[in-house]
Short mmCIF file of C-alpha atoms and ligand atoms in Angstrom, two decimals:
data_model
loop_
_atom_site.label_atom_id
_atom_site.label_comp_id
_atom_site.label_asym_id
_atom_site.label_seq_id
_atom_site.Cartn_x
_atom_site.Cartn_y
_atom_site.Cartn_z
CA UNK Q 227 107.81 195.57 48.90
CA UNK Q 228 107.75 193.00 47.44
CA UNK Q 229 104.09 192.48 45.92
CA UNK Q 230 102.38 189.19 45.24
CA UNK Q 231 98.99 188.05 43.33
CA UNK Q 232 97.32 184.64 45.20
CA UNK Q 233 94.04 183.47 44.19
CA UNK Q 234 91.47 181.50 45.58
CA UNK Q 235 90.54 179.64 42.91
CA UNK Q 236 86.69 178.40 42.01
CA UNK Q 237 87.56 175.33 44.61
CA UNK Q 238 87.89 177.79 47.39
CA UNK Q 239 84.79 179.99 47.19
CA UNK Q 240 82.81 177.24 46.59
CA UNK Q 241 84.38 174.51 49.46
CA UNK Q 242 83.53 177.62 51.81
CA UNK Q 243 87.51 178.11 51.91
CA UNK Q 244 88.48 181.52 51.30
CA UNK Q 245 87.99 182.81 55.27
CA UNK Q 246 90.04 180.55 56.30
CA UNK Q 247 92.82 181.09 53.88
CA UNK Q 248 93.24 185.03 53.81
CA UNK Q 249 93.26 184.62 57.27
CA UNK Q 250 96.27 182.54 56.69
CA UNK Q 251 98.08 185.28 55.20
CA UNK Q 252 97.07 187.80 57.14
CA UNK Q 253 97.86 186.17 60.28
CA UNK Q 254 101.47 185.29 58.80
CA UNK Q 255 101.63 189.26 58.75
CA UNK Q 256 101.22 190.22 55.08
CA UNK Q 257 99.61 193.49 53.96
CA UNK Q 258 96.40 193.29 52.13
CA UNK Q 259 96.23 195.58 49.16
CA UNK Q 260 94.30 194.68 46.75
CA UNK Q 261 90.97 192.47 47.80
CA UNK Q 262 87.39 191.20 44.78
CA UNK Q 263 85.89 188.27 43.73
CA UNK Q 264 86.11 187.90 39.79
CA UNK Q 265 84.29 185.61 37.20
CA UNK Q 266 87.37 185.57 35.51
CA UNK Q 267 86.77 185.69 31.46
CA UNK Q 268 88.58 182.77 28.51
CA UNK Q 269 90.69 185.82 28.01
CA UNK Q 270 91.94 186.81 32.18
CA UNK Q 271 92.75 182.90 31.93
CA UNK Q 272 94.61 182.48 28.65
CA UNK Q 273 96.56 184.64 29.90
CA UNK Q 274 97.70 183.90 33.54
CA UNK Q 275 97.79 180.53 32.13
CA UNK Q 276 99.46 180.85 28.81
CA UNK Q 277 103.44 179.90 29.89
CA UNK Q 278 100.57 176.92 29.61
CA UNK Q 279 98.99 176.97 26.91
CA UNK Q 280 100.08 173.27 24.79
CA UNK Q 281 99.97 171.43 27.87
CA UNK Q 282 97.72 168.69 28.56
CA UNK Q 283 95.86 170.16 31.33
CA UNK Q 284 95.45 173.11 30.05
CA UNK Q 285 91.95 172.93 28.42
CA UNK Q 286 91.56 171.76 31.78
CA UNK Q 287 92.09 174.25 33.84
CA UNK Q 288 90.88 177.35 32.11
CA UNK Q 289 87.29 175.69 32.74
CA UNK Q 290 88.43 174.89 36.44
CA UNK Q 291 88.99 178.77 36.16
CA UNK Q 292 86.25 180.19 34.59
CA UNK Q 293 83.70 177.78 36.48
CA UNK Q 294 82.68 180.00 39.36
CA UNK Q 295 84.25 183.01 41.03
CA UNK Q 296 87.59 184.11 42.02
CA UNK Q 297 89.13 185.88 45.07
CA UNK Q 298 91.70 188.14 43.43
CA UNK Q 299 94.11 189.44 46.42
CA UNK Q 300 97.21 191.22 46.37
CA UNK Q 301 99.50 191.20 49.13
CA UNK Q 302 102.35 193.24 50.56
CA UNK Q 303 105.47 192.64 52.07
CA UNK Q 304 109.30 191.32 52.76
CA UNK Q 305 110.33 188.19 50.18
CA UNK Q 306 106.01 188.29 49.61
CA UNK Q 307 106.05 185.40 47.05
CA UNK Q 308 108.78 183.00 48.61
CA UNK Q 309 106.31 183.69 51.56
CA UNK Q 310 103.07 183.33 49.84
CA UNK Q 311 103.93 180.13 47.77
CA UNK Q 312 105.48 178.64 51.49
CA UNK Q 313 102.10 179.48 53.07
CA UNK Q 314 100.04 177.73 49.65
CA UNK Q 315 102.21 174.42 49.34
CA UNK Q 316 103.84 172.61 45.75
CA UNK Q 317 100.90 172.02 43.52
CA UNK Q 318 100.16 168.74 44.35
CA UNK Q 319 97.76 168.88 47.03
CA UNK Q 320 99.27 164.89 48.14
CA UNK Q 321 101.86 166.04 48.41
CA UNK Q 322 101.67 169.40 49.81
CA UNK Q 323 102.66 169.18 53.49
CA UNK Q 324 100.19 169.73 56.65
CA UNK Q 325 100.48 173.00 57.45
CA UNK Q 326 99.82 174.78 53.50
CA UNK Q 327 97.09 175.11 52.46
CA UNK Q 328 97.09 173.19 49.79
CA UNK Q 329 98.46 170.09 52.06
CA UNK Q 330 95.28 170.75 54.54
CA UNK Q 331 92.54 170.91 52.02
CA UNK Q 332 93.58 169.66 48.95
CA UNK Q 333 94.34 166.14 47.53
CA UNK Q 334 94.48 167.11 44.06
CA UNK Q 335 96.82 168.62 41.09
CA UNK Q 336 93.86 170.67 39.05
CA UNK Q 337 92.50 171.48 41.56
CA UNK Q 338 94.36 172.88 44.88
CA UNK Q 339 92.74 176.23 45.29
CA UNK Q 340 95.43 178.98 45.18
CA UNK Q 341 97.52 180.60 43.19
CA UNK Q 342 100.44 181.46 43.96
CA UNK Q 343 103.12 184.68 41.98
CA UNK Q 344 106.17 182.35 41.67
CA UNK Q 345 108.78 185.07 41.09
CA UNK Q 346 108.52 189.47 41.71
CA UNK Q 347 108.23 190.43 37.53
CA UNK Q 348 105.77 187.31 37.36
CA UNK Q 349 104.13 189.13 40.24
CA UNK Q 350 104.11 192.53 38.62
CA UNK Q 351 102.12 191.25 35.58
CA UNK Q 352 100.01 189.14 37.56
CA UNK Q 353 98.93 192.28 39.54
CA UNK Q 354 98.52 194.32 36.12
CA UNK Q 355 96.52 191.29 34.29
CA UNK Q 356 94.25 191.51 37.35
CA UNK Q 357 93.73 194.44 39.24
CA UNK Q 358 93.44 198.12 37.34
CA UNK Q 359 95.68 200.83 39.27
CA UNK Q 360 93.11 202.50 40.99
CA UNK Q 361 92.33 199.31 42.64
CA UNK Q 362 95.12 199.25 44.84
CA UNK Q 363 95.06 200.38 48.10
CA UNK Q 364 98.31 201.67 49.71
CA UNK Q 365 98.59 202.97 52.86
CA UNK Q 366 101.00 202.11 56.28
CA UNK Q 367 99.98 199.15 58.57
CA UNK Q 368 99.84 200.68 62.36
CA UNK Q 369 101.74 196.91 62.93
CA UNK Q 370 104.89 197.19 61.05
CA UNK Q 371 107.06 197.51 63.71
CA UNK Q 372 106.70 194.55 64.88
CA UNK Q 373 105.87 192.72 61.91
CA UNK Q 374 108.55 193.93 59.41
P1 IDP V 1271 101.56 176.46 40.64
O1 IDP V 1271 99.81 176.35 40.55
O2 IDP V 1271 101.63 175.37 41.77
O3 IDP V 1271 102.07 177.18 40.19
P2 IDP V 1271 102.06 175.17 37.93
O4 IDP V 1271 102.53 173.84 37.16
O5 IDP V 1271 102.21 176.98 37.43
O6 IDP V 1271 101.70 175.31 38.98
O7 IDP V 1271 100.77 175.13 37.41
C1 IDP V 1271 99.83 176.03 37.52
C2 IDP V 1271 98.37 174.40 37.86
O8 IDP V 1271 98.13 174.06 36.51
C3 IDP V 1271 98.49 174.30 39.11
O9 IDP V 1271 98.02 175.47 40.41
C4 IDP V 1271 96.82 173.22 38.92
O10 IDP V 1271 95.74 174.05 38.92
C5 IDP V 1271 96.88 172.98 37.65
N1 IDP V 1271 97.93 172.04 37.11
C6 IDP V 1271 99.08 171.53 37.23
N2 IDP V 1271 99.78 170.85 36.27
C7 IDP V 1271 99.35 169.67 36.08
C8 IDP V 1271 98.59 168.65 36.11
O11 IDP V 1271 99.71 168.18 35.60
N3 IDP V 1271 97.04 168.35 36.09
C9 IDP V 1271 95.78 169.20 36.32
N4 IDP V 1271 96.48 170.42 36.54
C10 IDP V 1271 97.58 170.80 36.35
MG1 MG V 1272 102.78 178.46 38.45
#
């Protein structure tokens, strides 16, 4: 079953949107297998956003991600990466459609509340950055037959 890393970035925590956002992922049918509150270090933020190094917004992005607590989540399910990206909406909050997290709550490009892995390969790398293996829980969901 596919896994994806979802981060509720510091603006989501500061704006008290954590419960609402997690609820959307739960209701969609993804299974929660990892959850923690993290104050990201500069080193973790650099590793997480290594692909954006050198871009004009890179330093500001690192300051943003290290500015307060982030909720790190691992969700599992059929097509979890695509499902996660669809729930988030496109990067620019002003362009994300209503019904998505960013479309409903964000208007900024940078402060767009959530991160979601963009491929299964990157998901595996990102999950390993934010979680130790033993912090991830495997269990059988009792409603799997209804959702899968
Ligand atoms: P994504 O989060 O939708 O995958 P990416 O292009 O991977 O978008 O960018 C990573 C993060 O960097 C975005 O979520 C956003 O917070 C920030 N970002 C991306 N492009 C810009 C920009 O042009 N200006 C400021 N921040 C940006
Ligand atoms: Mg991205």
